Tab-separated table of C-alpha atoms (C1' of nucleotides) in Angstrom:
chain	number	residue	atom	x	y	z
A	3	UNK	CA	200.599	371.494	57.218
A	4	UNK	CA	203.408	372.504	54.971
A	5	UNK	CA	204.783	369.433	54.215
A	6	UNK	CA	206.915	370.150	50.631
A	7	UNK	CA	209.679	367.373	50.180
A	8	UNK	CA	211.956	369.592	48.695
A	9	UNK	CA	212.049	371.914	52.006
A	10	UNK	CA	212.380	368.802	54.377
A	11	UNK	CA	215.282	367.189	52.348
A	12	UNK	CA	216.726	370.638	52.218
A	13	UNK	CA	216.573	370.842	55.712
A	14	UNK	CA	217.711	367.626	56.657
A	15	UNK	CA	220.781	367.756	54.215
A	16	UNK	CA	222.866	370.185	56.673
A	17	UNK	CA	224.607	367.885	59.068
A	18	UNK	CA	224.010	370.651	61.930
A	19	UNK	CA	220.424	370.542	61.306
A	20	UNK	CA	220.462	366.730	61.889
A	21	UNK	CA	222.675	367.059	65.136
A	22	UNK	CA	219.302	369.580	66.237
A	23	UNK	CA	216.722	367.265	65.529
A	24	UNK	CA	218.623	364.618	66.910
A	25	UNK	CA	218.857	366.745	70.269
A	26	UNK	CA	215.328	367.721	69.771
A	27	UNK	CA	214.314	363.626	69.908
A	28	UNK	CA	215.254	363.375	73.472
A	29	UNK	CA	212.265	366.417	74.092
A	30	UNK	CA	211.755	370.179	73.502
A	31	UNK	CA	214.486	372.786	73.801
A	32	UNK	CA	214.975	376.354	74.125
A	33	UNK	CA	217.194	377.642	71.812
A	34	UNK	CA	219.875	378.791	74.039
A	35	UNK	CA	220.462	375.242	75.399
A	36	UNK	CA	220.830	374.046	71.624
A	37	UNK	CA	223.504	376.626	70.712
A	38	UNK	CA	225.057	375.494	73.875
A	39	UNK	CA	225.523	372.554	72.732
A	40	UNK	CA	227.314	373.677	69.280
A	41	UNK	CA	230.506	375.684	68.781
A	42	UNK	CA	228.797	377.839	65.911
A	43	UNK	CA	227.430	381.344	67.145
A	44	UNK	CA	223.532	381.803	68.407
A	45	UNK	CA	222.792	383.613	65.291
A	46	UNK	CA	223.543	380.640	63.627
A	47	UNK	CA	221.338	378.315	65.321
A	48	UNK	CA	218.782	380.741	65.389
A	49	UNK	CA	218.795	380.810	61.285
A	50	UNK	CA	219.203	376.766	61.075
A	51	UNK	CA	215.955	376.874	63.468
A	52	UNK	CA	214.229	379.296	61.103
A	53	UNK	CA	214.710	377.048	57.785
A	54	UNK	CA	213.886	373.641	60.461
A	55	UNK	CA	210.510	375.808	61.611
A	56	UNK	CA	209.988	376.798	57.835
A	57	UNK	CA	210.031	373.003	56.543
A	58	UNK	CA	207.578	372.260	59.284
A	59	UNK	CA	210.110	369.664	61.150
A	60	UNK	CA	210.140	371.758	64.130
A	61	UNK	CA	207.533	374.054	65.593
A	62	UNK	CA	208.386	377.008	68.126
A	63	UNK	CA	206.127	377.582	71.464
A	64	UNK	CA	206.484	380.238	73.785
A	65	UNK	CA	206.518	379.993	77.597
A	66	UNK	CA	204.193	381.409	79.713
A	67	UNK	CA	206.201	382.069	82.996
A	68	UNK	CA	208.919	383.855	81.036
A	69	UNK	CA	207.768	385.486	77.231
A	70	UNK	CA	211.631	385.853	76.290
A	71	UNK	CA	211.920	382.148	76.389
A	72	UNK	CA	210.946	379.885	73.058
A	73	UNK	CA	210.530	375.756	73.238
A	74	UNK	CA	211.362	373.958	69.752
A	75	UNK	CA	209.820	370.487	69.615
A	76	UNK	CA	209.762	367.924	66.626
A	77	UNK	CA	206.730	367.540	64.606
A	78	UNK	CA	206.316	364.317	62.745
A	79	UNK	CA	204.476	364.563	60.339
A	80	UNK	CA	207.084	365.778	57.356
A	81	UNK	CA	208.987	362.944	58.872
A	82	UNK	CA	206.135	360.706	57.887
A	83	UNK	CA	205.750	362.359	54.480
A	84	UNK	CA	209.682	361.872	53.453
A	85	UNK	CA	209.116	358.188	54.712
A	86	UNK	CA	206.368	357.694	52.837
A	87	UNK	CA	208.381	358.655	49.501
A	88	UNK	CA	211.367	356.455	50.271
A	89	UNK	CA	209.035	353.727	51.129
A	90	UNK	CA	207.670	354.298	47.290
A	91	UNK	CA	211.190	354.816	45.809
A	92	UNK	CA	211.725	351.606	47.858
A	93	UNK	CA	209.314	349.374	46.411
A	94	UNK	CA	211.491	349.343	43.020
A	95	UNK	CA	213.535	346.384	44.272
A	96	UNK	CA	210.318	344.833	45.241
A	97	UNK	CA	209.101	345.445	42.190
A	98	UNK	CA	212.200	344.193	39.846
A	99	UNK	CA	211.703	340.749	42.114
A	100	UNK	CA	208.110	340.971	41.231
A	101	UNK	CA	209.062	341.639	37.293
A	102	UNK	CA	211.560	338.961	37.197
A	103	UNK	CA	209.073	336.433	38.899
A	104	UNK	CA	206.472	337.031	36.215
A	105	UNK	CA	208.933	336.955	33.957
A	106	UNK	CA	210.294	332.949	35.072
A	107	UNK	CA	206.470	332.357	35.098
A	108	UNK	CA	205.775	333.215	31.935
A	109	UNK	CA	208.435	331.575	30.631
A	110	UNK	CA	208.171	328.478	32.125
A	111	UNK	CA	204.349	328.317	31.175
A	112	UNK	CA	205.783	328.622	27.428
A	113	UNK	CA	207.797	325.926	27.885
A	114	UNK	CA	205.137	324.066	29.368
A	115	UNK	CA	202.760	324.009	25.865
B	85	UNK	CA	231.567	365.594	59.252
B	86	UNK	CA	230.349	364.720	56.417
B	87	UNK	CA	228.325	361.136	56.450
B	88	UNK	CA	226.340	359.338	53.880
B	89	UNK	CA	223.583	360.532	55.214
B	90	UNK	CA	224.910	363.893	54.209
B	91	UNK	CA	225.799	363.068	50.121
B	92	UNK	CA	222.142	361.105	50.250
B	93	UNK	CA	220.264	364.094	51.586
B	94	UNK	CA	221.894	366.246	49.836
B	95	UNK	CA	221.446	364.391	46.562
B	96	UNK	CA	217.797	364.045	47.431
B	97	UNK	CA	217.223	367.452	48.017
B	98	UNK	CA	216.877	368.860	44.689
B	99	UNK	CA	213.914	368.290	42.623
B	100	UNK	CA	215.600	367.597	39.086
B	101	UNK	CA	217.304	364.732	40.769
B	102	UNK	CA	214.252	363.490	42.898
B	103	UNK	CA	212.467	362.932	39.432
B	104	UNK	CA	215.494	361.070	37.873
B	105	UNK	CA	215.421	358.481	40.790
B	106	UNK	CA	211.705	358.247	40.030
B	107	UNK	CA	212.200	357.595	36.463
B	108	UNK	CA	214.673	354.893	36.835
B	109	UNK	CA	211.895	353.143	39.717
B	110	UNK	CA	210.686	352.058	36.796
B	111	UNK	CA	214.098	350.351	35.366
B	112	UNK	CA	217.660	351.220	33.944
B	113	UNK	CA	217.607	354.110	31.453
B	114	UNK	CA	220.077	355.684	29.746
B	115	UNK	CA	221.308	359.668	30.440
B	116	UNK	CA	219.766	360.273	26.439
B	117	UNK	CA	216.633	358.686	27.875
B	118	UNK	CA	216.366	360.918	31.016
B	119	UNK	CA	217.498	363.945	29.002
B	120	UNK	CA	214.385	363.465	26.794
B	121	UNK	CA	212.369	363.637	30.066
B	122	UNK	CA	213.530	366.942	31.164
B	123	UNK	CA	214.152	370.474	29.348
B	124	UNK	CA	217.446	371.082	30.905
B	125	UNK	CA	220.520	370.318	28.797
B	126	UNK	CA	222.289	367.354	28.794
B	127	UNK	CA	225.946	368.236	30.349
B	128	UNK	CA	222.858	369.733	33.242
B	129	UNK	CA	221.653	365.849	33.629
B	130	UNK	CA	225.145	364.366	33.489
B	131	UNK	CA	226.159	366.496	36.993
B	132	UNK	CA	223.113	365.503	38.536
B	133	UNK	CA	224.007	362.126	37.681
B	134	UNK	CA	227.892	362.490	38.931
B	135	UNK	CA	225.899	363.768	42.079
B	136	UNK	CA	223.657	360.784	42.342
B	137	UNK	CA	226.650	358.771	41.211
B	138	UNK	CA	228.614	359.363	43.791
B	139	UNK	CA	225.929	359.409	46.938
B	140	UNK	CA	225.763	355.591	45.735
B	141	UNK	CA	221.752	356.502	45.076
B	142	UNK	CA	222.490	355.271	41.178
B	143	UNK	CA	225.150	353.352	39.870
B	144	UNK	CA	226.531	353.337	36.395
B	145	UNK	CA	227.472	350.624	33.799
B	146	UNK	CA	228.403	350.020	30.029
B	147	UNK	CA	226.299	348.532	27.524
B	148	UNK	CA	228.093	345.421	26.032
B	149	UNK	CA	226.739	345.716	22.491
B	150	UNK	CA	227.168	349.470	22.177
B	151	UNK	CA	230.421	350.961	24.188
B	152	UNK	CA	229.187	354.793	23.816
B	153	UNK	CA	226.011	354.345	25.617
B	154	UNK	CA	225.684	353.833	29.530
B	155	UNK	CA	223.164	352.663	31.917
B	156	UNK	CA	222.216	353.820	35.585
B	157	UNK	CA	220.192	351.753	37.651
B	158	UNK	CA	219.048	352.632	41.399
B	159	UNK	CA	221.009	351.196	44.414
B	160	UNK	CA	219.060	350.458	47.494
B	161	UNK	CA	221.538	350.357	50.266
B	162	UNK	CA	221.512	354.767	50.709
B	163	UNK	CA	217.858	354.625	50.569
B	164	UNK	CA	217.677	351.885	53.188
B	165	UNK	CA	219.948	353.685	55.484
B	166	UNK	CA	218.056	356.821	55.186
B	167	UNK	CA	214.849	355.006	56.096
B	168	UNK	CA	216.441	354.071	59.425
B	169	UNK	CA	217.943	357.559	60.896
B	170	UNK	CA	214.449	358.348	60.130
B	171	UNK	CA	212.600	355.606	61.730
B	172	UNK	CA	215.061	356.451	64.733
B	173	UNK	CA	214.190	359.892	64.532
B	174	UNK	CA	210.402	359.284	64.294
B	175	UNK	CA	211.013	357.234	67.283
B	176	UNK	CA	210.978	360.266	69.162
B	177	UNK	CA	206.814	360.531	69.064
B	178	UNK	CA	206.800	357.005	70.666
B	179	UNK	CA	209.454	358.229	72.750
B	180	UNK	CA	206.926	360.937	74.498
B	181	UNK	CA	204.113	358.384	74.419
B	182	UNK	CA	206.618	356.595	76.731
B	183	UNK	CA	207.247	359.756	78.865
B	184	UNK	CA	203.551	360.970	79.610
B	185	UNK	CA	202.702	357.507	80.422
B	186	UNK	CA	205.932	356.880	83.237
B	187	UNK	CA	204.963	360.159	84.172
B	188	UNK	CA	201.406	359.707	84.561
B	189	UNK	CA	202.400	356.597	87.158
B	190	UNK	CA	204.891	358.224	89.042
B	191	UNK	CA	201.598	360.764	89.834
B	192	UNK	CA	199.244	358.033	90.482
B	193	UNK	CA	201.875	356.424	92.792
B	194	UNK	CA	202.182	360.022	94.242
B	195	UNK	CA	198.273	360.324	95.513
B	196	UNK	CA	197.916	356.603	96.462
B	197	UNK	CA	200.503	356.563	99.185
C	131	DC	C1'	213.413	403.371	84.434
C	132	DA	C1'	217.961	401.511	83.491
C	133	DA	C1'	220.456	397.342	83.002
C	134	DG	C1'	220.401	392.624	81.801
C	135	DT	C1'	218.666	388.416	79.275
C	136	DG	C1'	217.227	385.564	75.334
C	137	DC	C1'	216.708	385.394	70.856
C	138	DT	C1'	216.199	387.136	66.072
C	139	DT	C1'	217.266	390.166	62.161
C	140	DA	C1'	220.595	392.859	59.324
C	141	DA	C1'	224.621	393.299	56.708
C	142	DC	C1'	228.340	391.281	54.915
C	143	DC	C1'	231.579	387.575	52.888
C	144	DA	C1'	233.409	383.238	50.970
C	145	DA	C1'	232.002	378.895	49.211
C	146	DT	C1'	228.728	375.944	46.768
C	147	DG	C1'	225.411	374.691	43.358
C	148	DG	C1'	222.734	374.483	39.217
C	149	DG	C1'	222.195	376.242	34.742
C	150	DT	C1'	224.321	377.512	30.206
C	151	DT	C1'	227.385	376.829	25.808
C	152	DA	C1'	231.693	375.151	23.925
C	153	DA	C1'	235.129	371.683	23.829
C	154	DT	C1'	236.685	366.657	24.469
C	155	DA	C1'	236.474	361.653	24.315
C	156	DA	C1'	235.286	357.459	22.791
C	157	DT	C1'	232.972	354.560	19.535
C	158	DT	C1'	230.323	353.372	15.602
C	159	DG	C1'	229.206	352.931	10.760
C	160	DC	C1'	229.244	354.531	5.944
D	173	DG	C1'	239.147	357.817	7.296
D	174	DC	C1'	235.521	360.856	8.434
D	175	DA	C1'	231.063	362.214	9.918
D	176	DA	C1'	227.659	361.194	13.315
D	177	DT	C1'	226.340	359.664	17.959
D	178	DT	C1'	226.542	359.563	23.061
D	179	DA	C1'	228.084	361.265	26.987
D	180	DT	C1'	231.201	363.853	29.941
D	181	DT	C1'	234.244	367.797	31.350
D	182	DA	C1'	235.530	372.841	31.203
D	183	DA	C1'	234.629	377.557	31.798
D	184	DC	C1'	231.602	380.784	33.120
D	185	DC	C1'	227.273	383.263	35.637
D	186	DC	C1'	224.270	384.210	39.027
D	187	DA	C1'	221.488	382.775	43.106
D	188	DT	C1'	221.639	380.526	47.414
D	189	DT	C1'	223.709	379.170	51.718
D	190	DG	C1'	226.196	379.052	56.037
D	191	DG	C1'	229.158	381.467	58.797
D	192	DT	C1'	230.472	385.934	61.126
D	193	DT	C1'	229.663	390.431	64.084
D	194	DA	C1'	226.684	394.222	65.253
D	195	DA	C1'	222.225	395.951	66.051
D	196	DG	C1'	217.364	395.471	67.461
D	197	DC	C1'	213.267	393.713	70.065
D	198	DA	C1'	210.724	392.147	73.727
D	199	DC	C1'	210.687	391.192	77.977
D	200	DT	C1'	212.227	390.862	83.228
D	201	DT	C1'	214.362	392.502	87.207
D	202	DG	C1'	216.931	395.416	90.535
DNA sequence: CAAGTGCTTAACCAATGGGTTAATAATTGC
DNA sequence: GCAATTATTAACCCATTGGTTAAGCACTTG
């Protein structure tokens, strides 16, 4: 739902951030197994999970055998959303082709008459 | 560590600059011509442009008939390499697709037998 | 119910980042 | 040569950010 550019490129530019939803590709985690796999502290991971959750990348479940225990899982779609902007940024070498082709044509058609 | 990925992100992430690599989707323009687009001082757009600058989002050149004015023009290559972490990232959806359905056999398999 | 577990929040600190105005640089043109 | 133009760098402020340790919360378990 909250899908705001500015929040997802915010939370994709910290490289620890990254490493998470890299780990979090593979399938849900529980916190504790993430800071595991860092050398920062679990307060750490804990606030880098927060802005993640905020920016809508992640989402947070908890588990029903054991209510101390959260699952973090990827959510696509501010994925999508980012892609969807780069894919318009994209287009502007698409586009210069494009400009320079009408650009030969309408030259050539001058030269023509 | 630091990556591309990192400066490109990074660069991304703030608004001001998201709106100059917008502007020049539509062509080169000069930092006097951005300037005029936004109401933040001119030594403001120059830093935004060192930032873009050196991410390799922009690059810079010199305008033969003039030497005091410059030209920045988009690069694609950082936007291109963004687009594929992400398309490996947004793998991960596919990824589960993938998962269920193995899963969903080995079951099957399971009750035949 | 007391101790332990899993995670988050609070308080603090150093570093970074984006904005400002003033100063510099380089070049042009009268 | 000197004033005007174009852009960048310098110096400074304040807000934000990422890390730390200590404290707090919500459970579970012996």
């Amino acid at each position: 739902m909250v899908t705001d550019l500015d929040e997802t490129l915010a939370a994709l530019a910290d490289p620890t951030r990254r490493r998470i939803v890299e780990l979090l590709r593979d399938g849900p985690r529980r916190p504790g197994e993430l800071s595991a796999a860092f050398e920062i502290s679990a307060p750490a991971i804990s606030r880098h999970l927060r802005v993640l959750r905020r920016s809508g990348i992640v989402e947070e479940r908890g588990v029903d055998s054991d209510a101390r225990l959260r699952v973090y899982r990827l959510r696509p779609e501010p994925i999508v959303a980012l892609q969807a902007w780069l894919d318009q940024v994209q287009a502007f070498w698409t586009d210069q082709l494009g400009a320079f082709k009408a650009h030969a044509e309408r030259v050539s058609r001058e030269n023509e008459s």
